[in-house]
PDB file of C-alpha atoms and ligand atoms in Angstrom:
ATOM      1  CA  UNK A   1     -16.237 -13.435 -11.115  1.00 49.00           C
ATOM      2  CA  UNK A   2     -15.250 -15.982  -8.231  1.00 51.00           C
ATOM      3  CA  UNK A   3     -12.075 -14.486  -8.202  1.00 60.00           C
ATOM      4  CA  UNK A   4     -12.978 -10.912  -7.406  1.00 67.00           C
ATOM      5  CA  UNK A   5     -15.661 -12.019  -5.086  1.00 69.00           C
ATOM      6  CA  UNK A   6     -12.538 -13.723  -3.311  1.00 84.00           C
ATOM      7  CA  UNK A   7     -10.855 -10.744  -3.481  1.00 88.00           C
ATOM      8  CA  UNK A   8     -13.323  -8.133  -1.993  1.00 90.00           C
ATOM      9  CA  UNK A   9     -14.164 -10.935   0.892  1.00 92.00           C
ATOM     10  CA  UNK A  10     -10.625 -11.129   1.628  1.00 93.00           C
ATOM     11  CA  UNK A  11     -10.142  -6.986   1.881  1.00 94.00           C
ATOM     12  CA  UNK A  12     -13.102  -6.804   3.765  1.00 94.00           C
ATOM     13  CA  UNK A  13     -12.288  -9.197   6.176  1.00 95.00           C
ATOM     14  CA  UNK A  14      -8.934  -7.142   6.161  1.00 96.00           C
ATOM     15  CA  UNK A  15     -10.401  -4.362   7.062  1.00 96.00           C
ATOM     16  CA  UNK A  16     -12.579  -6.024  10.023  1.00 97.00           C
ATOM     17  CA  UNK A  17      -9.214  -7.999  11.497  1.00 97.00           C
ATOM     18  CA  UNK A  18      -7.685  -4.163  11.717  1.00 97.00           C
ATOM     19  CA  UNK A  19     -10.007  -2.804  13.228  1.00 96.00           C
ATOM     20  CA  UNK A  20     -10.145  -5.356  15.797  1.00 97.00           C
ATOM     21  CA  UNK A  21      -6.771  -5.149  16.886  1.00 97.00           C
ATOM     22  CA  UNK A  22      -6.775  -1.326  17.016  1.00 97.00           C
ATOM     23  CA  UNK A  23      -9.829  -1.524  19.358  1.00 97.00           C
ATOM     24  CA  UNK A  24      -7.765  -4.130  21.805  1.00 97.00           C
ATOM     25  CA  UNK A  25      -4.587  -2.081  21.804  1.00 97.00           C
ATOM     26  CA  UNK A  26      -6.376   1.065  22.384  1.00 96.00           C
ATOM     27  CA  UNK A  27      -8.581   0.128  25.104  1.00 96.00           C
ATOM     28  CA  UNK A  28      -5.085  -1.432  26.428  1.00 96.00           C
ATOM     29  CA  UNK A  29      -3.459   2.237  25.848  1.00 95.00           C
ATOM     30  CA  UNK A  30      -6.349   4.046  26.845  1.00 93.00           C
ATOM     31  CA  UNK A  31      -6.726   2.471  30.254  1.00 92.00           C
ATOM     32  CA  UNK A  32      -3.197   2.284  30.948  1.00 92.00           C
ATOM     33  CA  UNK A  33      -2.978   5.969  30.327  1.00 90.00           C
ATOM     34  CA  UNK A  34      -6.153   7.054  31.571  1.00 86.00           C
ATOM     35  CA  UNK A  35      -6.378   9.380  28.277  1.00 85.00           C
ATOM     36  CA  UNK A  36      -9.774   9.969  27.115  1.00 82.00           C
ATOM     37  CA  UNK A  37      -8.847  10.647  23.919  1.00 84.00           C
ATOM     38  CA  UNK A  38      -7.877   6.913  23.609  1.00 89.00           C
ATOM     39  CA  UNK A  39     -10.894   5.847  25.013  1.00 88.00           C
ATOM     40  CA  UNK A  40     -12.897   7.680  22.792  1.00 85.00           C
ATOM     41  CA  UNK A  41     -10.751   6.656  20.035  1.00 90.00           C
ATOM     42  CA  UNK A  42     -11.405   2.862  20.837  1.00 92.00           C
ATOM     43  CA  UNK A  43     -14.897   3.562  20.808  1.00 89.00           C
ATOM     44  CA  UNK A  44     -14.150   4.847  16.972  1.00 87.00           C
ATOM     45  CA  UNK A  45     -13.008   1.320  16.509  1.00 92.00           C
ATOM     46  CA  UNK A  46     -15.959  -0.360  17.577  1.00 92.00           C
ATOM     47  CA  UNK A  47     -17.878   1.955  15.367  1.00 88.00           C
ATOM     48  CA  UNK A  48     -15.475   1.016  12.141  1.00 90.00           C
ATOM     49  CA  UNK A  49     -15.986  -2.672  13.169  1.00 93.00           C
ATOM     50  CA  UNK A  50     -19.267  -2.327  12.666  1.00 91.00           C
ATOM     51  CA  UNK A  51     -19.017  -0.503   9.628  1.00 89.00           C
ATOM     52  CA  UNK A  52     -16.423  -3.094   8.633  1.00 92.00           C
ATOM     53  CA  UNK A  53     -18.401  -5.770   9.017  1.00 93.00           C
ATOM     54  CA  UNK A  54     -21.499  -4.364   7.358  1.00 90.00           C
ATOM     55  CA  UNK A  55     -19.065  -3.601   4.356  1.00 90.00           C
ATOM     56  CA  UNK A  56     -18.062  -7.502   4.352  1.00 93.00           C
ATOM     57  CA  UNK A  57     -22.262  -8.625   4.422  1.00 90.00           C
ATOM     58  CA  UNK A  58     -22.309  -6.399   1.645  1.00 88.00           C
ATOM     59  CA  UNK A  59     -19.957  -7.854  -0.623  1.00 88.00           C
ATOM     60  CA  UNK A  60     -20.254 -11.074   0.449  1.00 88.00           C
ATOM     61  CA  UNK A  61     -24.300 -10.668  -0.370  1.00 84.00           C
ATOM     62  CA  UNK A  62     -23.671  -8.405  -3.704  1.00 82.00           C
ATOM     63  CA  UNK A  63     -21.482 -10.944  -5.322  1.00 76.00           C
ATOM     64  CA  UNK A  64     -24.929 -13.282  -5.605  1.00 76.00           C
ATOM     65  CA  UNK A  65     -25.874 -13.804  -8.868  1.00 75.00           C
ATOM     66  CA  UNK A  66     -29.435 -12.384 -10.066  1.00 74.00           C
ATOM     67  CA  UNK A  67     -32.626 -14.248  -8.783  1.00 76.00           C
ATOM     68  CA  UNK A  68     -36.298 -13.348  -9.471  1.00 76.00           C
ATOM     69  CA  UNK A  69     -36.578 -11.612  -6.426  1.00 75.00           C
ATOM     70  CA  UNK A  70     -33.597  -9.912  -7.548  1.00 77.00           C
ATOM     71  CA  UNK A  71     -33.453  -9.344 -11.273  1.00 68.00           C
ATOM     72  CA  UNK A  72     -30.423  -6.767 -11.464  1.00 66.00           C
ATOM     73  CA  UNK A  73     -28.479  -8.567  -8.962  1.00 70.00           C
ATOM     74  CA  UNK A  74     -27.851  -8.228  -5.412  1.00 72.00           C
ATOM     75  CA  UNK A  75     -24.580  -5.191  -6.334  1.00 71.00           C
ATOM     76  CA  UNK A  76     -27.213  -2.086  -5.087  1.00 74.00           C
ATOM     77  CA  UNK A  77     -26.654  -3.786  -1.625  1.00 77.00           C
ATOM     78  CA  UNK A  78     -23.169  -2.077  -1.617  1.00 78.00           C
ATOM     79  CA  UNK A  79     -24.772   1.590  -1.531  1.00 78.00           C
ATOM     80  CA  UNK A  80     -26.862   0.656   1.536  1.00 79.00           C
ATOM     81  CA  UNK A  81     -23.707  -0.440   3.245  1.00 78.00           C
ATOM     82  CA  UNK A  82     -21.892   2.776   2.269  1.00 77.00           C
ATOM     83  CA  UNK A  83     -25.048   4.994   3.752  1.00 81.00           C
ATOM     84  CA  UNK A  84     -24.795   2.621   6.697  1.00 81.00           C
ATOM     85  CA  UNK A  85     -21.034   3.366   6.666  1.00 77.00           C
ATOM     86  CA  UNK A  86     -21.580   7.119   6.518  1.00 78.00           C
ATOM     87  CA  UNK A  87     -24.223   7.193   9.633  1.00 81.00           C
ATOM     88  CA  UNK A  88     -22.075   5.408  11.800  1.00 78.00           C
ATOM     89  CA  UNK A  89     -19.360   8.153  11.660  1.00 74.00           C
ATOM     90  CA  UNK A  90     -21.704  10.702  12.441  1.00 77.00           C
ATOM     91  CA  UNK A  91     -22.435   8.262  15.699  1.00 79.00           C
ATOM     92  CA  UNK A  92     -19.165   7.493  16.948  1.00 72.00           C
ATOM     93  CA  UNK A  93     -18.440  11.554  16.517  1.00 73.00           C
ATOM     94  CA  UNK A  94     -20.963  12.325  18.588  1.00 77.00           C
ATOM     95  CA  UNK A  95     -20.161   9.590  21.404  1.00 73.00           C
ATOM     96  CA  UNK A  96     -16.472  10.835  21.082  1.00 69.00           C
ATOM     97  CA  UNK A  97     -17.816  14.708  21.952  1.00 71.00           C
ATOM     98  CA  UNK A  98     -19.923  13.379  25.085  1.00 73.00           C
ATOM     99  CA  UNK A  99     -17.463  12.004  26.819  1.00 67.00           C
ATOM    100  CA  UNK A 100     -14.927  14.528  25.461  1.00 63.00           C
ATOM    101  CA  UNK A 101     -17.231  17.435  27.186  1.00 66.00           C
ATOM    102  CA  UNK A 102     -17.624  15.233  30.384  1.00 63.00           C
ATOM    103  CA  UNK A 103     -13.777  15.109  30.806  1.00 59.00           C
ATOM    104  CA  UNK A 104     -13.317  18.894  30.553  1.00 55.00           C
ATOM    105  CA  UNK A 105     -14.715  18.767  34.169  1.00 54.00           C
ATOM    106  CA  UNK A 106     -12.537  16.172  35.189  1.00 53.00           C
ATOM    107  CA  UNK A 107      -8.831  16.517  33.648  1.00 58.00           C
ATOM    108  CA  UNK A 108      -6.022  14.144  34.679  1.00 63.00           C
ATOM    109  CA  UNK A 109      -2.168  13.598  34.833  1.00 72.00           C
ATOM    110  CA  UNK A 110      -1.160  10.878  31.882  1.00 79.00           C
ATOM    111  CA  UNK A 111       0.233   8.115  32.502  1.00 85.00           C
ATOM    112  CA  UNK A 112       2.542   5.709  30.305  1.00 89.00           C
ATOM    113  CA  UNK A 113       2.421   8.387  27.921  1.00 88.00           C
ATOM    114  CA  UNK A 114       4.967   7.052  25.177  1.00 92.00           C
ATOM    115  CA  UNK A 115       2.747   3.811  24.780  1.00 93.00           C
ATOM    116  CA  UNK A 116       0.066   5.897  24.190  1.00 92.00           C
ATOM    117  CA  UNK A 117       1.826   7.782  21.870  1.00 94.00           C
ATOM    118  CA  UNK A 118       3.161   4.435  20.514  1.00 96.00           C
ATOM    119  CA  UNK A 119      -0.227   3.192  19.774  1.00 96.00           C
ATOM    120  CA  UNK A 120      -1.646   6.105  18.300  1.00 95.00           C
ATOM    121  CA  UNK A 121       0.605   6.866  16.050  1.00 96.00           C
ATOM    122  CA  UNK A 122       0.780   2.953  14.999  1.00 97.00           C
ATOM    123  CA  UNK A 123      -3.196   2.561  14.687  1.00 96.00           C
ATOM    124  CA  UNK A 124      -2.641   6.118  12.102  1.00 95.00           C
ATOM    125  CA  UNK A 125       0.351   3.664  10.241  1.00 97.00           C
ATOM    126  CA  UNK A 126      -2.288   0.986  10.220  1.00 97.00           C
ATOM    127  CA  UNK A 127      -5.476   2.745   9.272  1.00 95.00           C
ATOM    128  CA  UNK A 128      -2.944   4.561   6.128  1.00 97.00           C
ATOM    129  CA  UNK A 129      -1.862   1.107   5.049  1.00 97.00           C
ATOM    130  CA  UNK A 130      -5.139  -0.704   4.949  1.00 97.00           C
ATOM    131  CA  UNK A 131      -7.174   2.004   3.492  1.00 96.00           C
ATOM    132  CA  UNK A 132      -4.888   2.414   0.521  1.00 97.00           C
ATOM    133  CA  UNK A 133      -5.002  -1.891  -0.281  1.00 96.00           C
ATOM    134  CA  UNK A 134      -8.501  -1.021   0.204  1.00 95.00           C
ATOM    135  CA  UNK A 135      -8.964   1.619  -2.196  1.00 95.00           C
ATOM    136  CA  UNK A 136      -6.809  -0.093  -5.022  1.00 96.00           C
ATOM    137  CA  UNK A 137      -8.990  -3.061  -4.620  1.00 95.00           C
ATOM    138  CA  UNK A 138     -12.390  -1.167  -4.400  1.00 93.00           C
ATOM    139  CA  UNK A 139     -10.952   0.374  -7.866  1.00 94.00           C
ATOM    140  CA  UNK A 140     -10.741  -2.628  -9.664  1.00 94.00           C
ATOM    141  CA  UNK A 141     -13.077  -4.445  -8.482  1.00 90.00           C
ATOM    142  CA  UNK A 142     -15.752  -0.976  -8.866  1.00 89.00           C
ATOM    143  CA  UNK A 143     -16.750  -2.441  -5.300  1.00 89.00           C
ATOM    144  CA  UNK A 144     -19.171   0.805  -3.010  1.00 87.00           C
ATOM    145  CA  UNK A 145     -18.978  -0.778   0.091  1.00 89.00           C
ATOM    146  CA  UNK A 146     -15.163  -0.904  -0.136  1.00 91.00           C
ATOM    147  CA  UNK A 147     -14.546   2.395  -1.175  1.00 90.00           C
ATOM    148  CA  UNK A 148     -16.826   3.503   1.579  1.00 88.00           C
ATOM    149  CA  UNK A 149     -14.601   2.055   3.877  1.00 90.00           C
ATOM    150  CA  UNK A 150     -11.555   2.924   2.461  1.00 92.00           C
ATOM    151  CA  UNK A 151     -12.304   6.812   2.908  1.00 87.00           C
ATOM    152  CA  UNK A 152     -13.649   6.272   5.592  1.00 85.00           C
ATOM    153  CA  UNK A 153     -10.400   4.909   7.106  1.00 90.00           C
ATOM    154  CA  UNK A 154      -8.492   7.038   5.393  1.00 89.00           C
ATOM    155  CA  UNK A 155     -10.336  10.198   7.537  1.00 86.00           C
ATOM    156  CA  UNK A 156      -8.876   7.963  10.637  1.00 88.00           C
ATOM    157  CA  UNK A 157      -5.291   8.004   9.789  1.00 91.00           C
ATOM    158  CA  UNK A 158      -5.683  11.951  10.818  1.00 88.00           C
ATOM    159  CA  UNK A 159      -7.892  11.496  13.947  1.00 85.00           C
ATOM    160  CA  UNK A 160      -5.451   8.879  15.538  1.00 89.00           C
ATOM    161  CA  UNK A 161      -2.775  11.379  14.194  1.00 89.00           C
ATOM    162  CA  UNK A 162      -4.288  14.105  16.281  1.00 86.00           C
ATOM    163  CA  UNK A 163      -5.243  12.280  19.397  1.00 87.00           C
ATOM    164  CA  UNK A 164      -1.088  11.332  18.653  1.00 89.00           C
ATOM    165  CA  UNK A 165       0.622  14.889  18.087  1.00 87.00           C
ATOM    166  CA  UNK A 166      -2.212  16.079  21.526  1.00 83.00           C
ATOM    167  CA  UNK A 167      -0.131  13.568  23.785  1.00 86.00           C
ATOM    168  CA  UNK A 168       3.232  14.619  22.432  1.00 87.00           C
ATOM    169  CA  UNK A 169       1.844  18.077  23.076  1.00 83.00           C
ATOM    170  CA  UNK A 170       0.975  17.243  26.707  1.00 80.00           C
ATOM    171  CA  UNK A 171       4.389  15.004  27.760  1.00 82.00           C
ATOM    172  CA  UNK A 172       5.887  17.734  26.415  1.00 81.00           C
ATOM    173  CA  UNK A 173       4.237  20.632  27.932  1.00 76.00           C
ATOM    174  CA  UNK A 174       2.966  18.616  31.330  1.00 70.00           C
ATOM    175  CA  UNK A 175      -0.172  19.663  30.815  1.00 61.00           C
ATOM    176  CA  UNK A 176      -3.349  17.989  32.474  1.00 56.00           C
ATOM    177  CA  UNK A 177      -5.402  16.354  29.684  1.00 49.00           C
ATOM    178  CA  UNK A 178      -8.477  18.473  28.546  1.00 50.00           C
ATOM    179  CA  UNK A 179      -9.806  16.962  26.021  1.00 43.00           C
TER     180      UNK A 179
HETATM  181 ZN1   ZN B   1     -13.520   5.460  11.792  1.00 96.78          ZN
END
């Protein structure tokens, strides 16, 4: 038992260091670039920090043994964080649309484009590699709050993608970014 509790703290903390970085090198990108894509997609990060870091709680508080407040154990925590998990998508999607619609109005040239590129397409390497440890361990260790945010990450390897393949569209085409 201490050994799995080990080793869902240590993929959730995983999970939270990841997202970390991807948040500093894409506000980095994003304001270098002046892409709002990037911008928006840093604000994604915040959003699976938070998620990340509920997930962690959430093991961290399931693997408590059973008390007499707490009879069954403290494991139903996990499917709290996981509903957490799934309203915090629907958040940062909406944020991400706002300021998406306010920069229709206002396009602009991009700048540095390859880092951007660079970064994007790394934080979709990133988000692929950690969500698959993730999974495997949420498997075996039948941990909710880990598979939560393993799928969940797993749905960001293909929105960095796309924010990705939209700047090699625009350095490509010189196009103005419009979204
Ligand atoms: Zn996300």
């Amino acid at each position: 038992m201490v050994g799995s509790w080990d080793k869902k703290i240590k993929f959730a903390l995983l999970s939270i260091v990841s997202n970390a970085t991807l948040i500093i090198f894409k506000v980095i990108a994003g304001i270098l670039s002046g892409s709002v894509s990037i911008i928006s997609e840093a604000i994604h990060s915040g959003m699976d920090l938070v998620a990340s870091l509920i997930a962690f709680f959430s093991v961290r508080q399931s693997a408590k043994p059973a008390d007499r407040q707490h009879p069954y154990g403290h494991g139903k925590i996990e499917h709290l964080s996981g509903i957490a998990e799934g309203l915090l998508i629907f958040i940062a999607a909406a944020m991400i649309l706002m300021e998406a619609t306010k920069k229709i109005y206002e396009p602009i040239q991009l700048e540095h484009a390859n880092l951007a590129i660079a970064v994007m397409l790394g934080a979709s390497l990133v988000n692929l590699l950690v969500s698959r440890k993730l999974y495997k361990v949420a498997r075996e260790e039948d941990s909710m709050a880990l598979e939560a945010d393993a799928l969940h990450l797993k749905t960001d390897v293909y929105t960095s993608l796309g924010v990705a393949v939209g700047l090699v569209l625009i350095k490509l085409t010189g196009l103005l970014i419009l979204v």
